[in-house]
């Protein structure tokens, strides 16, 4: 009886009549599964860090970052041109406001 799951290989030990499951895929790449019967799935997002409030999601058994509005890139590290422009407007407006306040005080 083979209880191994998810394309795992059943390894029989004829000496003590037991078996174990080897959790590898058919092409001998590291499996996405683990556990006694290779029944538990690895969380591919557990070590993935996405920047700027992006979040990791699994797609085709691989981690990808879903980016928050106005960000892009593999890790959501790139700001959109619109966001850069908005930041520049805020900085410029702040500087102008400081200058006006300082002039009124003098």
PDB file of N, CA and C in Angstrom:
ATOM      1  N   UNK A   1       0.850  -1.184   0.000  1.00  0.00           N
ATOM      2  CA  UNK A   1       0.000   0.000   0.000  1.00  0.00           C
ATOM      3  C   UNK A   1       0.893   1.244   0.000  1.00  0.00           C
ATOM      4  N   UNK A   2       0.735   2.090  -0.998  1.00  0.00           N
ATOM      5  CA  UNK A   2       1.535   3.313  -1.132  1.00  0.00           C
ATOM      6  C   UNK A   2       0.712   4.500  -0.655  1.00  0.00           C
ATOM      7  N   UNK A   3       1.109   5.061   0.480  1.00  0.00           N
ATOM      8  CA  UNK A   3       0.394   6.216   1.029  1.00  0.00           C
ATOM      9  C   UNK A   3       1.052   7.538   0.643  1.00  0.00           C
ATOM     10  N   UNK A   4       2.122   7.484  -0.106  1.00  0.00           N
ATOM     11  CA  UNK A   4       2.825   8.706  -0.501  1.00  0.00           C
ATOM     12  C   UNK A   4       1.936   9.538  -1.425  1.00  0.00           C
ATOM     13  N   UNK A   5       1.969  10.836  -1.221  1.00  0.00           N
ATOM     14  CA  UNK A   5       1.123  11.741  -1.995  1.00  0.00           C
ATOM     15  C   UNK A   5       1.968  12.685  -2.845  1.00  0.00           C
ATOM     16  N   UNK A   6       1.310  13.390  -3.736  1.00  0.00           N
ATOM     17  CA  UNK A   6       1.896  14.499  -4.503  1.00  0.00           C
ATOM     18  C   UNK A   6       3.177  14.121  -5.247  1.00  0.00           C
ATOM     19  N   UNK A   7       3.096  13.050  -6.009  1.00  0.00           N
ATOM     20  CA  UNK A   7       4.206  12.563  -6.847  1.00  0.00           C
ATOM     21  C   UNK A   7       5.438  12.149  -6.054  1.00  0.00           C
ATOM     22  N   UNK A   8       5.262  11.860  -4.771  1.00  0.00           N
ATOM     23  CA  UNK A   8       6.394  11.408  -3.958  1.00  0.00           C
ATOM     24  C   UNK A   8       6.742   9.970  -4.330  1.00  0.00           C
ATOM     25  N   UNK A   9       7.994   9.605  -4.085  1.00  0.00           N
ATOM     26  CA  UNK A   9       8.467   8.253  -4.372  1.00  0.00           C
ATOM     27  C   UNK A   9       8.405   7.423  -3.100  1.00  0.00           C
ATOM     28  N   UNK A  10       7.827   6.247  -3.207  1.00  0.00           N
ATOM     29  CA  UNK A  10       7.742   5.335  -2.077  1.00  0.00           C
ATOM     30  C   UNK A  10       9.025   4.501  -2.036  1.00  0.00           C
ATOM     31  N   UNK A  11       9.731   4.546  -0.905  1.00  0.00           N
ATOM     32  CA  UNK A  11      10.963   3.785  -0.721  1.00  0.00           C
ATOM     33  C   UNK A  11      10.670   2.682   0.291  1.00  0.00           C
ATOM     34  N   UNK A  12      10.740   1.432  -0.171  1.00  0.00           N
ATOM     35  CA  UNK A  12      10.466   0.301   0.717  1.00  0.00           C
ATOM     36  C   UNK A  12      11.738  -0.148   1.414  1.00  0.00           C
ATOM     37  N   UNK A  13      11.590  -0.521   2.690  1.00  0.00           N
ATOM     38  CA  UNK A  13      12.672  -1.123   3.448  1.00  0.00           C
ATOM     39  C   UNK A  13      12.266  -2.570   3.683  1.00  0.00           C
ATOM     40  N   UNK A  14      12.824  -3.477   2.894  1.00  0.00           N
ATOM     41  CA  UNK A  14      12.409  -4.880   2.955  1.00  0.00           C
ATOM     42  C   UNK A  14      12.857  -5.569   4.239  1.00  0.00           C
ATOM     43  N   UNK A  15      13.880  -5.047   4.910  1.00  0.00           N
ATOM     44  CA  UNK A  15      14.357  -5.671   6.147  1.00  0.00           C
ATOM     45  C   UNK A  15      13.329  -5.571   7.269  1.00  0.00           C
ATOM     46  N   UNK A  16      12.768  -4.403   7.470  1.00  0.00           N
ATOM     47  CA  UNK A  16      11.780  -4.259   8.548  1.00  0.00           C
ATOM     48  C   UNK A  16      10.366  -4.024   8.014  1.00  0.00           C
ATOM     49  N   UNK A  17      10.196  -4.215   6.729  1.00  0.00           N
ATOM     50  CA  UNK A  17       8.892  -4.133   6.067  1.00  0.00           C
ATOM     51  C   UNK A  17       8.180  -2.798   6.336  1.00  0.00           C
ATOM     52  N   UNK A  18       8.946  -1.725   6.211  1.00  0.00           N
ATOM     53  CA  UNK A  18       8.379  -0.386   6.327  1.00  0.00           C
ATOM     54  C   UNK A  18       8.678   0.360   5.035  1.00  0.00           C
ATOM     55  N   UNK A  19       8.170   1.530   4.961  1.00  0.00           N
ATOM     56  CA  UNK A  19       8.464   2.359   3.797  1.00  0.00           C
ATOM     57  C   UNK A  19       8.542   3.811   4.241  1.00  0.00           C
ATOM     58  N   UNK A  20       9.131   4.613   3.394  1.00  0.00           N
ATOM     59  CA  UNK A  20       9.161   6.058   3.624  1.00  0.00           C
ATOM     60  C   UNK A  20       8.860   6.739   2.293  1.00  0.00           C
ATOM     61  N   UNK A  21       8.504   7.988   2.380  1.00  0.00           N
ATOM     62  CA  UNK A  21       8.178   8.756   1.184  1.00  0.00           C
ATOM     63  C   UNK A  21       9.275   9.780   0.924  1.00  0.00           C
ATOM     64  N   UNK A  22       9.726   9.836  -0.295  1.00  0.00           N
ATOM     65  CA  UNK A  22      10.718  10.830  -0.704  1.00  0.00           C
ATOM     66  C   UNK A  22       9.977  11.912  -1.484  1.00  0.00           C
ATOM     67  N   UNK A  23       9.958  13.099  -0.913  1.00  0.00           N
ATOM     68  CA  UNK A  23       9.145  14.191  -1.465  1.00  0.00           C
ATOM     69  C   UNK A  23       9.893  14.947  -2.558  1.00  0.00           C
ATOM     70  N   UNK A  24      10.014  14.363  -3.700  1.00  0.00           N
ATOM     71  CA  UNK A  24      10.631  15.044  -4.839  1.00  0.00           C
ATOM     72  C   UNK A  24       9.674  14.994  -6.013  1.00  0.00           C
ATOM     73  N   UNK A  25       9.803  15.950  -6.881  1.00  0.00           N
ATOM     74  CA  UNK A  25       8.969  15.963  -8.075  1.00  0.00           C
ATOM     75  C   UNK A  25       9.553  15.005  -9.104  1.00  0.00           C
ATOM     76  N   UNK A  26       8.840  14.807 -10.172  1.00  0.00           N
ATOM     77  CA  UNK A  26       9.282  13.863 -11.198  1.00  0.00           C
ATOM     78  C   UNK A  26      10.608  14.248 -11.835  1.00  0.00           C
ATOM     79  N   UNK A  27      10.896  15.539 -11.921  1.00  0.00           N
ATOM     80  CA  UNK A  27      12.154  15.973 -12.541  1.00  0.00           C
ATOM     81  C   UNK A  27      13.260  16.184 -11.501  1.00  0.00           C
ATOM     82  N   UNK A  28      13.087  15.571 -10.308  1.00  0.00           N
ATOM     83  CA  UNK A  28      14.075  15.602  -9.224  1.00  0.00           C
ATOM     84  C   UNK A  28      14.389  16.998  -8.699  1.00  0.00           C
ATOM     85  N   UNK A  29      13.479  17.915  -8.862  1.00  0.00           N
ATOM     86  CA  UNK A  29      13.614  19.235  -8.258  1.00  0.00           C
ATOM     87  C   UNK A  29      13.059  19.143  -6.837  1.00  0.00           C
ATOM     88  N   UNK A  30      13.438  20.082  -5.998  1.00  0.00           N
ATOM     89  CA  UNK A  30      12.918  20.089  -4.635  1.00  0.00           C
ATOM     90  C   UNK A  30      11.399  20.194  -4.672  1.00  0.00           C
ATOM     91  N   UNK A  31      10.767  19.393  -3.861  1.00  0.00           N
ATOM     92  CA  UNK A  31       9.310  19.342  -3.857  1.00  0.00           C
ATOM     93  C   UNK A  31       8.702  20.507  -3.102  1.00  0.00           C
ATOM     94  N   UNK A  32       7.464  20.795  -3.420  1.00  0.00           N
ATOM     95  CA  UNK A  32       6.697  21.791  -2.681  1.00  0.00           C
ATOM     96  C   UNK A  32       5.969  21.147  -1.507  1.00  0.00           C
ATOM     97  N   UNK A  33       6.222  19.854  -1.283  1.00  0.00           N
ATOM     98  CA  UNK A  33       5.516  19.112  -0.247  1.00  0.00           C
ATOM     99  C   UNK A  33       6.489  18.521   0.756  1.00  0.00           C
ATOM    100  N   UNK A  34       5.982  18.283   1.974  1.00  0.00           N
ATOM    101  CA  UNK A  34       6.778  17.663   3.021  1.00  0.00           C
ATOM    102  C   UNK A  34       5.830  16.899   3.937  1.00  0.00           C
ATOM    103  N   UNK A  35       6.360  16.263   4.936  1.00  0.00           N
ATOM    104  CA  UNK A  35       5.556  15.474   5.868  1.00  0.00           C
ATOM    105  C   UNK A  35       5.816  13.999   5.648  1.00  0.00           C
ATOM    106  N   UNK A  36       5.320  13.176   6.541  1.00  0.00           N
ATOM    107  CA  UNK A  36       5.535  11.729   6.475  1.00  0.00           C
ATOM    108  C   UNK A  36       5.127  11.164   5.122  1.00  0.00           C
ATOM    109  N   UNK A  37       4.002  11.628   4.607  1.00  0.00           N
ATOM    110  CA  UNK A  37       3.491  11.135   3.324  1.00  0.00           C
ATOM    111  C   UNK A  37       3.576  12.194   2.224  1.00  0.00           C
ATOM    112  N   UNK A  38       4.350  13.233   2.457  1.00  0.00           N
ATOM    113  CA  UNK A  38       4.457  14.361   1.513  1.00  0.00           C
ATOM    114  C   UNK A  38       3.082  14.989   1.291  1.00  0.00           C
ATOM    115  N   UNK A  39       2.325  15.056   2.369  1.00  0.00           N
ATOM    116  CA  UNK A  39       0.953  15.548   2.289  1.00  0.00           C
ATOM    117  C   UNK A  39       0.816  17.029   2.625  1.00  0.00           C
ATOM    118  N   UNK A  40       1.855  17.625   3.192  1.00  0.00           N
ATOM    119  CA  UNK A  40       1.799  19.038   3.585  1.00  0.00           C
ATOM    120  C   UNK A  40       2.497  19.890   2.537  1.00  0.00           C
ATOM    121  N   UNK A  41       1.873  21.004   2.205  1.00  0.00           N
ATOM    122  CA  UNK A  41       2.437  21.877   1.172  1.00  0.00           C
ATOM    123  C   UNK A  41       3.243  23.007   1.796  1.00  0.00           C
ATOM    124  N   UNK A  42       4.411  23.273   1.234  1.00  0.00           N
ATOM    125  CA  UNK A  42       5.270  24.364   1.677  1.00  0.00           C
ATOM    126  C   UNK A  42       4.623  25.688   1.284  1.00  0.00           C
ATOM    127  N   UNK A  43       4.683  26.655   2.176  1.00  0.00           N
ATOM    128  CA  UNK A  43       4.190  28.003   1.885  1.00  0.00           C
ATOM    129  C   UNK A  43       5.281  28.732   1.109  1.00  0.00           C
ATOM    130  N   UNK A  44       5.098  28.876  -0.193  1.00  0.00           N
ATOM    131  CA  UNK A  44       6.137  29.499  -1.030  1.00  0.00           C
ATOM    132  C   UNK A  44       6.327  30.971  -0.691  1.00  0.00           C
ATOM    133  N   UNK A  45       5.380  31.556   0.018  1.00  0.00           N
ATOM    134  CA  UNK A  45       5.486  32.977   0.378  1.00  0.00           C
ATOM    135  C   UNK A  45       6.117  33.203   1.749  1.00  0.00           C
ATOM    136  N   UNK A  46       6.472  32.144   2.459  1.00  0.00           N
ATOM    137  CA  UNK A  46       6.960  32.318   3.829  1.00  0.00           C
ATOM    138  C   UNK A  46       8.240  33.143   3.905  1.00  0.00           C
ATOM    139  N   UNK A  47       9.081  33.095   2.897  1.00  0.00           N
ATOM    140  CA  UNK A  47      10.336  33.858   2.906  1.00  0.00           C
ATOM    141  C   UNK A  47      10.338  35.006   1.904  1.00  0.00           C
ATOM    142  N   UNK A  48       9.200  35.306   1.350  1.00  0.00           N
ATOM    143  CA  UNK A  48       9.117  36.351   0.323  1.00  0.00           C
ATOM    144  C   UNK A  48       8.719  37.676   0.957  1.00  0.00           C
ATOM    145  N   UNK A  49       9.468  38.712   0.687  1.00  0.00           N
ATOM    146  CA  UNK A  49       9.170  40.037   1.218  1.00  0.00           C
ATOM    147  C   UNK A  49       8.871  40.983   0.065  1.00  0.00           C
ATOM    148  N   UNK A  50       7.692  41.548   0.078  1.00  0.00           N
ATOM    149  CA  UNK A  50       7.297  42.530  -0.924  1.00  0.00           C
ATOM    150  C   UNK A  50       7.320  43.910  -0.268  1.00  0.00           C
ATOM    151  N   UNK A  51       7.800  44.896  -0.981  1.00  0.00           N
ATOM    152  CA  UNK A  51       7.925  46.254  -0.448  1.00  0.00           C
ATOM    153  C   UNK A  51       6.643  47.059  -0.652  1.00  0.00           C
ATOM    154  N   UNK A  52       6.580  48.194   0.015  1.00  0.00           N
ATOM    155  CA  UNK A  52       5.533  49.204  -0.201  1.00  0.00           C
ATOM    156  C   UNK A  52       4.113  48.649  -0.135  1.00  0.00           C
ATOM    157  N   UNK A  53       3.850  47.866   0.889  1.00  0.00           N
ATOM    158  CA  UNK A  53       2.524  47.297   1.167  1.00  0.00           C
ATOM    159  C   UNK A  53       2.074  46.272   0.126  1.00  0.00           C
ATOM    160  N   UNK A  54       3.000  45.784  -0.701  1.00  0.00           N
ATOM    161  CA  UNK A  54       2.657  44.692  -1.605  1.00  0.00           C
ATOM    162  C   UNK A  54       2.529  43.409  -0.795  1.00  0.00           C
ATOM    163  N   UNK A  55       1.905  42.401  -1.365  1.00  0.00           N
ATOM    164  CA  UNK A  55       1.776  41.134  -0.648  1.00  0.00           C
ATOM    165  C   UNK A  55       2.121  39.978  -1.584  1.00  0.00           C
ATOM    166  N   UNK A  56       2.590  38.910  -0.982  1.00  0.00           N
ATOM    167  CA  UNK A  56       2.996  37.738  -1.748  1.00  0.00           C
ATOM    168  C   UNK A  56       1.790  36.850  -2.007  1.00  0.00           C
ATOM    169  N   UNK A  57       1.732  36.314  -3.218  1.00  0.00           N
ATOM    170  CA  UNK A  57       0.724  35.311  -3.539  1.00  0.00           C
ATOM    171  C   UNK A  57       1.391  34.240  -4.389  1.00  0.00           C
ATOM    172  N   UNK A  58       0.824  33.064  -4.347  1.00  0.00           N
ATOM    173  CA  UNK A  58       1.383  31.940  -5.093  1.00  0.00           C
ATOM    174  C   UNK A  58       0.772  31.889  -6.481  1.00  0.00           C
ATOM    175  N   UNK A  59       1.626  31.757  -7.475  1.00  0.00           N
ATOM    176  CA  UNK A  59       1.169  31.619  -8.850  1.00  0.00           C
ATOM    177  C   UNK A  59       2.058  30.590  -9.531  1.00  0.00           C
ATOM    178  N   UNK A  60       1.461  29.531 -10.031  1.00  0.00           N
ATOM    179  CA  UNK A  60       2.201  28.426 -10.654  1.00  0.00           C
ATOM    180  C   UNK A  60       3.277  27.886  -9.720  1.00  0.00           C
ATOM    181  N   UNK A  61       2.911  27.697  -8.453  1.00  0.00           N
ATOM    182  CA  UNK A  61       3.804  27.162  -7.418  1.00  0.00           C
ATOM    183  C   UNK A  61       5.026  28.025  -7.153  1.00  0.00           C
ATOM    184  N   UNK A  62       4.949  29.299  -7.461  1.00  0.00           N
ATOM    185  CA  UNK A  62       6.064  30.222  -7.215  1.00  0.00           C
ATOM    186  C   UNK A  62       5.521  31.488  -6.559  1.00  0.00           C
ATOM    187  N   UNK A  63       6.347  32.140  -5.735  1.00  0.00           N
ATOM    188  CA  UNK A  63       5.897  33.376  -5.099  1.00  0.00           C
ATOM    189  C   UNK A  63       5.999  34.561  -6.050  1.00  0.00           C
ATOM    190  N   UNK A  64       4.972  35.389  -6.051  1.00  0.00           N
ATOM    191  CA  UNK A  64       5.044  36.655  -6.787  1.00  0.00           C
ATOM    192  C   UNK A  64       4.463  37.749  -5.895  1.00  0.00           C
ATOM    193  N   UNK A  65       4.933  38.956  -6.081  1.00  0.00           N
ATOM    194  CA  UNK A  65       4.430  40.086  -5.304  1.00  0.00           C
ATOM    195  C   UNK A  65       3.297  40.764  -6.062  1.00  0.00           C
ATOM    196  N   UNK A  66       2.187  40.930  -5.380  1.00  0.00           N
ATOM    197  CA  UNK A  66       1.078  41.724  -5.908  1.00  0.00           C
ATOM    198  C   UNK A  66       1.259  43.117  -5.329  1.00  0.00           C
ATOM    199  N   UNK A  67       1.443  44.072  -6.202  1.00  0.00           N
ATOM    200  CA  UNK A  67       1.832  45.419  -5.766  1.00  0.00           C
ATOM    201  C   UNK A  67       0.633  46.319  -5.492  1.00  0.00           C
ATOM    202  N   UNK A  68       0.825  47.173  -4.504  1.00  0.00           N
ATOM    203  CA  UNK A  68      -0.147  48.196  -4.145  1.00  0.00           C
ATOM    204  C   UNK A  68      -0.166  49.247  -5.248  1.00  0.00           C
ATOM    205  N   UNK A  69      -1.265  49.957  -5.342  1.00  0.00           N
ATOM    206  CA  UNK A  69      -1.458  51.002  -6.339  1.00  0.00           C
ATOM    207  C   UNK A  69      -0.240  51.921  -6.411  1.00  0.00           C
ATOM    208  N   UNK A  70       0.225  52.197  -7.601  1.00  0.00           N
ATOM    209  CA  UNK A  70       1.337  53.098  -7.921  1.00  0.00           C
ATOM    210  C   UNK A  70       2.723  52.503  -7.680  1.00  0.00           C
ATOM    211  N   UNK A  71       2.819  51.177  -7.482  1.00  0.00           N
ATOM    212  CA  UNK A  71       4.117  50.521  -7.356  1.00  0.00           C
ATOM    213  C   UNK A  71       4.181  49.351  -8.323  1.00  0.00           C
ATOM    214  N   UNK A  72       5.407  49.003  -8.718  1.00  0.00           N
ATOM    215  CA  UNK A  72       5.612  47.866  -9.615  1.00  0.00           C
ATOM    216  C   UNK A  72       6.986  47.268  -9.324  1.00  0.00           C
ATOM    217  N   UNK A  73       7.380  46.290 -10.119  1.00  0.00           N
ATOM    218  CA  UNK A  73       8.663  45.622  -9.943  1.00  0.00           C
ATOM    219  C   UNK A  73       8.479  44.267  -9.285  1.00  0.00           C
ATOM    220  N   UNK A  74       9.521  43.436  -9.341  1.00  0.00           N
ATOM    221  CA  UNK A  74       9.450  42.091  -8.767  1.00  0.00           C
ATOM    222  C   UNK A  74       9.093  42.108  -7.287  1.00  0.00           C
ATOM    223  N   UNK A  75       9.569  43.112  -6.568  1.00  0.00           N
ATOM    224  CA  UNK A  75       9.327  43.227  -5.125  1.00  0.00           C
ATOM    225  C   UNK A  75       8.510  44.474  -4.782  1.00  0.00           C
ATOM    226  N   UNK A  76       7.844  45.052  -5.771  1.00  0.00           N
ATOM    227  CA  UNK A  76       7.052  46.288  -5.601  1.00  0.00           C
ATOM    228  C   UNK A  76       7.939  47.448  -5.166  1.00  0.00           C
ATOM    229  N   UNK A  77       9.164  47.457  -5.642  1.00  0.00           N
ATOM    230  CA  UNK A  77      10.145  48.460  -5.224  1.00  0.00           C
ATOM    231  C   UNK A  77      10.157  49.699  -6.107  1.00  0.00           C
ATOM    232  N   UNK A  78       9.483  49.664  -7.243  1.00  0.00           N
ATOM    233  CA  UNK A  78       9.526  50.789  -8.184  1.00  0.00           C
ATOM    234  C   UNK A  78       8.284  51.667  -8.044  1.00  0.00           C
ATOM    235  N   UNK A  79       8.523  52.966  -7.881  1.00  0.00           N
ATOM    236  CA  UNK A  79       7.417  53.919  -7.813  1.00  0.00           C
ATOM    237  C   UNK A  79       6.988  54.297  -9.225  1.00  0.00           C
ATOM    238  N   UNK A  80       5.689  54.490  -9.400  1.00  0.00           N
ATOM    239  CA  UNK A  80       5.193  54.934 -10.704  1.00  0.00           C
ATOM    240  C   UNK A  80       5.577  56.391 -10.917  1.00  0.00           C
ATOM    241  N   UNK A  81       5.568  56.821 -12.157  1.00  0.00           N
ATOM    242  CA  UNK A  81       5.872  58.218 -12.481  1.00  0.00           C
ATOM    243  C   UNK A  81       4.853  59.150 -11.828  1.00  0.00           C
ATOM    244  N   UNK A  82       3.609  58.715 -11.767  1.00  0.00           N
ATOM    245  CA  UNK A  82       2.560  59.526 -11.140  1.00  0.00           C
ATOM    246  C   UNK A  82       2.858  59.742  -9.657  1.00  0.00           C
ATOM    247  N   UNK A  83       3.299  58.701  -8.971  1.00  0.00           N
ATOM    248  CA  UNK A  83       3.630  58.827  -7.555  1.00  0.00           C
ATOM    249  C   UNK A  83       4.832  59.743  -7.354  1.00  0.00           C
ATOM    250  N   UNK A  84       5.849  59.603  -8.197  1.00  0.00           N
ATOM    251  CA  UNK A  84       7.025  60.484  -8.109  1.00  0.00           C
ATOM    252  C   UNK A  84       6.610  61.943  -8.294  1.00  0.00           C
ATOM    253  N   UNK A  85       5.724  62.173  -9.260  1.00  0.00           N
ATOM    254  CA  UNK A  85       5.247  63.533  -9.534  1.00  0.00           C
ATOM    255  C   UNK A  85       4.465  64.076  -8.340  1.00  0.00           C
ATOM    256  N   UNK A  86       3.596  63.252  -7.760  1.00  0.00           N
ATOM    257  CA  UNK A  86       2.818  63.680  -6.596  1.00  0.00           C
ATOM    258  C   UNK A  86       3.720  64.012  -5.409  1.00  0.00           C
ATOM    259  N   UNK A  87       4.755  63.209  -5.199  1.00  0.00           N
ATOM    260  CA  UNK A  87       5.695  63.483  -4.105  1.00  0.00           C
ATOM    261  C   UNK A  87       6.418  64.807  -4.331  1.00  0.00           C
ATOM    262  N   UNK A  88       6.788  65.070  -5.571  1.00  0.00           N
ATOM    263  CA  UNK A  88       7.479  66.321  -5.897  1.00  0.00           C
ATOM    264  C   UNK A  88       6.559  67.518  -5.655  1.00  0.00           C
ATOM    265  N   UNK A  89       5.285  67.380  -6.008  1.00  0.00           N
ATOM    266  CA  UNK A  89       4.315  68.458  -5.775  1.00  0.00           C
ATOM    267  C   UNK A  89       4.182  68.728  -4.277  1.00  0.00           C
ATOM    268  N   UNK A  90       4.092  67.672  -3.480  1.00  0.00           N
ATOM    269  CA  UNK A  90       3.971  67.834  -2.026  1.00  0.00           C
ATOM    270  C   UNK A  90       5.210  68.520  -1.463  1.00  0.00           C
ATOM    271  N   UNK A  91       6.396  68.095  -1.883  1.00  0.00           N
ATOM    272  CA  UNK A  91       7.639  68.716  -1.400  1.00  0.00           C
ATOM    273  C   UNK A  91       7.704  70.191  -1.786  1.00  0.00           C
ATOM    274  N   UNK A  92       7.383  70.475  -3.035  1.00  0.00           N
ATOM    275  CA  UNK A  92       7.428  71.858  -3.518  1.00  0.00           C
ATOM    276  C   UNK A  92       6.424  72.727  -2.768  1.00  0.00           C
ATOM    277  N   UNK A  93       5.212  72.222  -2.589  1.00  0.00           N
ATOM    278  CA  UNK A  93       4.179  72.961  -1.865  1.00  0.00           C
ATOM    279  C   UNK A  93       4.609  73.216  -0.423  1.00  0.00           C
ATOM    280  N   UNK A  94       5.226  72.235   0.201  1.00  0.00           N
ATOM    281  CA  UNK A  94       5.705  72.389   1.580  1.00  0.00           C
ATOM    282  C   UNK A  94       6.771  73.471   1.672  1.00  0.00           C
ATOM    283  N   UNK A  95       7.707  73.463   0.746  1.00  0.00           N
ATOM    284  CA  UNK A  95       8.773  74.478   0.735  1.00  0.00           C
ATOM    285  C   UNK A  95       8.178  75.873   0.549  1.00  0.00           C
ATOM    286  N   UNK A  96       7.241  75.999  -0.374  1.00  0.00           N
ATOM    287  CA  UNK A  96       6.596  77.299  -0.618  1.00  0.00           C
ATOM    288  C   UNK A  96       5.858  77.765   0.636  1.00  0.00           C
ATOM    289  N   UNK A  97       5.157  76.855   1.300  1.00  0.00           N
ATOM    290  CA  UNK A  97       4.422  77.207   2.521  1.00  0.00           C
ATOM    291  C   UNK A  97       5.379  77.676   3.611  1.00  0.00           C
ATOM    292  N   UNK A  98       6.509  77.017   3.757  1.00  0.00           N
ATOM    293  CA  UNK A  98       7.506  77.414   4.763  1.00  0.00           C
ATOM    294  C   UNK A  98       8.046  78.803   4.447  1.00  0.00           C
ATOM    295  N   UNK A  99       8.335  79.056   3.189  1.00  0.00           N
ATOM    296  CA  UNK A  99       8.845  80.376   2.782  1.00  0.00           C
ATOM    297  C   UNK A  99       7.822  81.462   3.095  1.00  0.00           C
ATOM    298  N   UNK A 100       6.553  81.204   2.786  1.00  0.00           N
ATOM    299  CA  UNK A 100       5.492  82.193   3.043  1.00  0.00           C
ATOM    300  C   UNK A 100       5.367  82.461   4.542  1.00  0.00           C
ATOM    301  N   UNK A 101       5.377  81.411   5.347  1.00  0.00           N
ATOM    302  CA  UNK A 101       5.265  81.570   6.803  1.00  0.00           C
ATOM    303  C   UNK A 101       6.453  82.362   7.338  1.00  0.00           C
ATOM    304  N   UNK A 102       7.647  82.054   6.870  1.00  0.00           N
ATOM    305  CA  UNK A 102       8.854  82.764   7.323  1.00  0.00           C
ATOM    306  C   UNK A 102       8.814  84.238   6.924  1.00  0.00           C
ATOM    307  N   UNK A 103       8.309  84.539   5.742  1.00  0.00           N
ATOM    308  CA  UNK A 103       8.228  85.931   5.290  1.00  0.00           C
ATOM    309  C   UNK A 103       7.214  86.718   6.110  1.00  0.00           C
ATOM    310  N   UNK A 104       6.124  86.076   6.494  1.00  0.00           N
ATOM    311  CA  UNK A 104       5.097  86.754   7.295  1.00  0.00           C
ATOM    312  C   UNK A 104       5.625  87.070   8.690  1.00  0.00           C
ATOM    313  N   UNK A 105       6.491  86.217   9.219  1.00  0.00           N
ATOM    314  CA  UNK A 105       7.040  86.427  10.556  1.00  0.00           C
ATOM    315  C   UNK A 105       8.071  87.549  10.564  1.00  0.00           C
ATOM    316  N   UNK A 106       8.658  87.850   9.450  1.00  0.00           N
ATOM    317  CA  UNK A 106       9.678  88.910   9.378  1.00  0.00           C
ATOM    318  C   UNK A 106       8.999  90.172   9.058  1.00  0.00           C
TER     319      UNK A 106
END
